[in-house]
GROMACS .gro file of C-alpha atoms in nm:
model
  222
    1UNK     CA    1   3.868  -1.545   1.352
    2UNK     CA    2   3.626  -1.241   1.404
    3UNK     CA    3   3.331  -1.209   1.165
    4UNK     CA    4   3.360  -0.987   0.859
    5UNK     CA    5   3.209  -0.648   0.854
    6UNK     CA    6   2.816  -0.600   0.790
    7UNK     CA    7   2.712  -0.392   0.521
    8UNK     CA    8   2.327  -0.278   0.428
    9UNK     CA    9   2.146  -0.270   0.072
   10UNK     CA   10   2.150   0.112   0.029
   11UNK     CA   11   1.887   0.076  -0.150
   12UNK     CA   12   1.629   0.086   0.049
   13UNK     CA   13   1.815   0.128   0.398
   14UNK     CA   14   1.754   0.457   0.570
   15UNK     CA   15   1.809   0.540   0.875
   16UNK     CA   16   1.590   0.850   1.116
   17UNK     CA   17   1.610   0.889   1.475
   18UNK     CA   18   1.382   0.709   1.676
   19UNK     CA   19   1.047   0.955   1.772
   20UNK     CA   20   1.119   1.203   1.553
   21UNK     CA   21   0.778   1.184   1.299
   22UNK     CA   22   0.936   1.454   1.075
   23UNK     CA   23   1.230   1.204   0.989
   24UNK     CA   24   1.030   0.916   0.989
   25UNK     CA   25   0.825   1.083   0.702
   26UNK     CA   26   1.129   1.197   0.533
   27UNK     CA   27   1.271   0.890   0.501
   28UNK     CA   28   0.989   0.755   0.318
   29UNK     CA   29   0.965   1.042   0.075
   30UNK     CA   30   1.369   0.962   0.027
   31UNK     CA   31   1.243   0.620  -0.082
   32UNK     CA   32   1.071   0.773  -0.332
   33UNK     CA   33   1.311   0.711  -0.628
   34UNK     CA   34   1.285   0.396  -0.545
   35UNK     CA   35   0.953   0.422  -0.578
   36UNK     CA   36   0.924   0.526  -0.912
   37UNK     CA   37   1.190   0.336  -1.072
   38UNK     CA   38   1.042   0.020  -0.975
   39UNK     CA   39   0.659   0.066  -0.938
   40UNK     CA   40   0.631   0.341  -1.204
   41UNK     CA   41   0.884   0.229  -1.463
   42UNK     CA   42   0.878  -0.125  -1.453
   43UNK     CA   43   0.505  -0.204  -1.435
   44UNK     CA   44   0.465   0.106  -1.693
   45UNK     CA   45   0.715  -0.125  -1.930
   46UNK     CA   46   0.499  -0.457  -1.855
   47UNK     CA   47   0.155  -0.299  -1.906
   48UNK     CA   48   0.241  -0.033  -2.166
   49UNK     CA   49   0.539  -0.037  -2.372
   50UNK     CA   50   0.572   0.300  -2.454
   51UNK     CA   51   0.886   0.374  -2.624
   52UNK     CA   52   0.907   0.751  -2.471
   53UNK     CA   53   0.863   0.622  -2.122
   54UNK     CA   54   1.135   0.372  -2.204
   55UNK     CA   55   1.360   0.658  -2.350
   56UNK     CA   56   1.291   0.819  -1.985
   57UNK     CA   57   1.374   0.561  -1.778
   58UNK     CA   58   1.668   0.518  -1.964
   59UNK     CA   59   1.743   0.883  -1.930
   60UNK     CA   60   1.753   0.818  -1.552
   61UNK     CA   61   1.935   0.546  -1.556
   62UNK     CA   62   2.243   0.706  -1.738
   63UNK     CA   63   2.182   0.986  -1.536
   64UNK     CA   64   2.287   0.794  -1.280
   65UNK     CA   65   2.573   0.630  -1.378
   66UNK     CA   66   2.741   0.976  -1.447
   67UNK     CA   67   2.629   1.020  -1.072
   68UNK     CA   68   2.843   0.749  -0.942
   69UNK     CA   69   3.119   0.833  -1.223
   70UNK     CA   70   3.160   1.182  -1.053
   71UNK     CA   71   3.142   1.079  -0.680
   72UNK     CA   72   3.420   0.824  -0.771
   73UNK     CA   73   3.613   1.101  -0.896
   74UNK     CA   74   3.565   1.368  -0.616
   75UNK     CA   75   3.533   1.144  -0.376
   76UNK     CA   76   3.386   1.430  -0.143
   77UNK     CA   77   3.268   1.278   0.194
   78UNK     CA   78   2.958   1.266   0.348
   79UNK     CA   79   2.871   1.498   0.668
   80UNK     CA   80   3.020   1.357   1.043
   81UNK     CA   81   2.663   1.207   1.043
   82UNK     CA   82   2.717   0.942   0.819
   83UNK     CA   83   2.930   0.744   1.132
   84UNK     CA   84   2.561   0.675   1.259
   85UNK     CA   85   2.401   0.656   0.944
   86UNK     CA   86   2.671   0.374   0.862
   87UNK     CA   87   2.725   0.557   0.505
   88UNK     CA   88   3.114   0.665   0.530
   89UNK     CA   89   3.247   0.370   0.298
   90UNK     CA   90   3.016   0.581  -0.022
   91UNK     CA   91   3.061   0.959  -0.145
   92UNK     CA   92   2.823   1.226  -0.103
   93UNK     CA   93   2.890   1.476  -0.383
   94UNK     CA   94   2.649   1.516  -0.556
   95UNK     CA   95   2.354   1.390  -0.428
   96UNK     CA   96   2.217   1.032  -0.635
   97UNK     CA   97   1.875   1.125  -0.519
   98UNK     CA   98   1.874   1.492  -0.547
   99UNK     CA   99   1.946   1.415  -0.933
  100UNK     CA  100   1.690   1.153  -0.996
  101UNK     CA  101   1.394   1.361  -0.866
  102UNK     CA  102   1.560   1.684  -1.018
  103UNK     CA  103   1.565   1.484  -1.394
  104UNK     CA  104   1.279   1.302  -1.317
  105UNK     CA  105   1.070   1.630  -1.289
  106UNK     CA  106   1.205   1.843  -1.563
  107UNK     CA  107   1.145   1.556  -1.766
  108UNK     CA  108   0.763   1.565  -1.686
  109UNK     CA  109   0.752   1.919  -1.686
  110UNK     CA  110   0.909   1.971  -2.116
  111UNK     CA  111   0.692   1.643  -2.152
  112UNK     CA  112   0.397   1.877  -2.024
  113UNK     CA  113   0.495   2.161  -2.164
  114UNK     CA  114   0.544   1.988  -2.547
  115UNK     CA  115   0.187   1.834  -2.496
  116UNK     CA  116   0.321   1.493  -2.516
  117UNK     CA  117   0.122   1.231  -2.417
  118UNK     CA  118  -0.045   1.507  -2.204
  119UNK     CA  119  -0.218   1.719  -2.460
  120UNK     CA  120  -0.605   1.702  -2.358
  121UNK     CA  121  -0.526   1.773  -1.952
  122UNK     CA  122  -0.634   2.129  -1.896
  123UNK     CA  123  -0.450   2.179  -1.571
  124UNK     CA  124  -0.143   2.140  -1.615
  125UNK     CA  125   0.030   2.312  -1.393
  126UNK     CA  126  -0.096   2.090  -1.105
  127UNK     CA  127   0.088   1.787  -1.313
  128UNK     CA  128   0.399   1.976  -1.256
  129UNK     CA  129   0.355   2.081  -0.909
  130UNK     CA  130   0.356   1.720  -0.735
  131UNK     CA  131   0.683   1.589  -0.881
  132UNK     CA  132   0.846   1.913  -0.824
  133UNK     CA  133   0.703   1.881  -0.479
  134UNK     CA  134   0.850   1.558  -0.440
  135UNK     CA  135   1.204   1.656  -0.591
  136UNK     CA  136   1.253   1.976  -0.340
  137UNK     CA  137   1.114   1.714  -0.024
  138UNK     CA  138   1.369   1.457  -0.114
  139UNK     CA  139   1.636   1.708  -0.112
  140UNK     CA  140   1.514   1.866   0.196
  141UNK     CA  141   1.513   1.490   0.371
  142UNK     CA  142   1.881   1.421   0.255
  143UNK     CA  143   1.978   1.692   0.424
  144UNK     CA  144   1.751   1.654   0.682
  145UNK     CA  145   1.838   1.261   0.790
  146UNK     CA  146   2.228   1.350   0.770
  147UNK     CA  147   2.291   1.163   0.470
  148UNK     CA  148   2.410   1.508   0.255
  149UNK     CA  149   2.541   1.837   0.272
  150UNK     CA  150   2.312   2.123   0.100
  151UNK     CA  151   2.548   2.178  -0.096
  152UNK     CA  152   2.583   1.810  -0.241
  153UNK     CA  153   2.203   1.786  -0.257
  154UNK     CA  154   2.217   2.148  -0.479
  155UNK     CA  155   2.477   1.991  -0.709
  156UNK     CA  156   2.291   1.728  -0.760
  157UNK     CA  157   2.006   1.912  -0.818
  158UNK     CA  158   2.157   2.121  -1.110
  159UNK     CA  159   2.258   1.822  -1.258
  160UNK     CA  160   1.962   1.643  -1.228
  161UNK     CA  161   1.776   1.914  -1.426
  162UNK     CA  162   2.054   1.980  -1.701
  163UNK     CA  163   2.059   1.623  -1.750
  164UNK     CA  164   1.701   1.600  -1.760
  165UNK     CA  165   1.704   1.880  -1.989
  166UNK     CA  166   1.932   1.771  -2.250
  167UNK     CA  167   1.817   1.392  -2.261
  168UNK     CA  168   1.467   1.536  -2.325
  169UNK     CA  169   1.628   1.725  -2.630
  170UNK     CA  170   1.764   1.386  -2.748
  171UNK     CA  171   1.510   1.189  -2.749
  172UNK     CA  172   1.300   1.443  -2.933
  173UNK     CA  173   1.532   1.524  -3.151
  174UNK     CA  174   1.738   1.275  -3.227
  175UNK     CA  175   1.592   0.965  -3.131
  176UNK     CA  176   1.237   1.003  -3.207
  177UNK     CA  177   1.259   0.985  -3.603
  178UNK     CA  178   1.409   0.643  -3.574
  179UNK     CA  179   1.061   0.560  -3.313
  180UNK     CA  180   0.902   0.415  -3.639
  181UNK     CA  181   1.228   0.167  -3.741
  182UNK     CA  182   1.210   0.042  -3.370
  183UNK     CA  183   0.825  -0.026  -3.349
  184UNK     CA  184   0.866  -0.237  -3.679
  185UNK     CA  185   1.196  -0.429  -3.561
  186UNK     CA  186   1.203  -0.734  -3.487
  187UNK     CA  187   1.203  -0.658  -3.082
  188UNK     CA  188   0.934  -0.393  -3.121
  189UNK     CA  189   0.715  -0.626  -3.271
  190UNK     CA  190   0.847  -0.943  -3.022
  191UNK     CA  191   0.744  -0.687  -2.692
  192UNK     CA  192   0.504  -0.520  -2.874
  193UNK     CA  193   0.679  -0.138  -2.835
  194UNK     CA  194   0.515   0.126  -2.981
  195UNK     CA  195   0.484   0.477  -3.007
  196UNK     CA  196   0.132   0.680  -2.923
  197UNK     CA  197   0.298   1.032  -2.880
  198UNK     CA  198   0.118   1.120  -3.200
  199UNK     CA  199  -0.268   1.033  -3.087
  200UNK     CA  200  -0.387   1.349  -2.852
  201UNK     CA  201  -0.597   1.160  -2.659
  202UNK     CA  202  -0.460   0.787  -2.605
  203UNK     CA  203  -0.694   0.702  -2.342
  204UNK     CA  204  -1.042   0.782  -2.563
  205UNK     CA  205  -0.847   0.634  -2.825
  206UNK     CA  206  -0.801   0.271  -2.667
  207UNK     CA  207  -1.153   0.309  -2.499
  208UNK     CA  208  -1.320   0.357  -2.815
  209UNK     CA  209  -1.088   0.113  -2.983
  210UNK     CA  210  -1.169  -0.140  -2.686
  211UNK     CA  211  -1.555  -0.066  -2.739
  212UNK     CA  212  -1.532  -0.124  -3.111
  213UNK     CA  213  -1.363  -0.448  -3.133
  214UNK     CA  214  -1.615  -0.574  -2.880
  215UNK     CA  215  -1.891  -0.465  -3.033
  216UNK     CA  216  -1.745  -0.632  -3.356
  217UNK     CA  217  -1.692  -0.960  -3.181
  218UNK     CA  218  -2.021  -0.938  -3.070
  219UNK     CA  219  -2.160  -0.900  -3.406
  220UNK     CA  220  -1.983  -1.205  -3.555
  221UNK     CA  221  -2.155  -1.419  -3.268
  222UNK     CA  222  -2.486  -1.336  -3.344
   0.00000   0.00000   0.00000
């Protein structure tokens, strides 16, 4: 009875011909979703608890699942590469990464532009110009490693940044006046979520907050 067909985690498998540095540097800066969803996000959540950075990653993650919603229903294939790239079993149209670095960095960029969480930086361009940087070299290395068409990893693009664009209007919107009933709830207060879009500077605010309540404990030991 022969053995039953191999298939890779996705995830994190991708593929570059051997000696070529250019792909080999591409496919880590394709990894970089990956990246973000799981060192950024998820130790952000543990150390932080910041209910718009949860409201963000959320964002993403229904982002996605209209992704895989509207490759199920194209069902437009992948370029003749993906024989070698072992890929032909998923769809290509539109691009999953294209529109996680495309949301992911309009996000930042209204979250920049609103001052939120972001007020006191001066620069702020050069916040915005590394994820956008990041977004146009992960569509660029789709492309590039045979994984996409440029025209899937466009689509997904524009979708990426509507999406991005009209979850940030949500949240900020919508969601944010109820940001007060979820801190006091009976999870916010159980995971300690809060909200510090309102303080300008949050990290002289928790340094001098830090430097108070030690000098305070210090105080009550003498």
């Amino acid at each position: 009875m022969p053995n039953p067909p191999l298939k890779a985690v996705t995830l994190t498998h991708v593929r570059y011909q051997k000696g070529d540095q250019l792909g080999h540097f591409l496919a880590w800066v394709s990894l970089v979703p990956v990246f973000i969803s799981l060192g950024g996000f998820f130790t952000h959540f543990i150390f932080r608890r910041e209910l718009h950075c949860m409201f963000f990653a959320l964002g993403l993650i229904i982002s996605q699942f209209i992704n895989e919603v509207i490759k199920t229903s194209v069902q437009q294939a992948r370029p003749e590469t993906c024989a070698l790239l072992e890929m032909c079993d998923s769809h290509g149209w539109p691009s999953s990464h294209s529109q996680f670095m495309f949301f992911f960095s309009v996000y930042i960029t209204l979250l920049t532009v609103e001052g939120i969480g972001l007020s006191q930086i001066k620069n702020k361009w050069a916040v915005n110009f590394f994820p956008w940087s990041l977004a146009v070299l992960t569509m660029f290395s789709r492309v590039y490693l045979g994984y996409h068409t440029v025209a899937q990893v466009f689509a997904g693009a524009a979708l990426g940044v509507f999406l991005g664009a009209c979850w940030f209007w949500v949240v900020n919107n919508v969601i944010y006046e109820y940001f007060p009933v979820i801190e006091e709830s009976m999870f916010g207060r159980m995971l300690f979520v809060k909200d510090t879009s309102h303080i300008k500077n949050v990290l002289k605010f928790e340094y001098d907050n830090a430097r108070a309540a030690r000098k305070s404990m210090a105080d009550k030991a003498n």
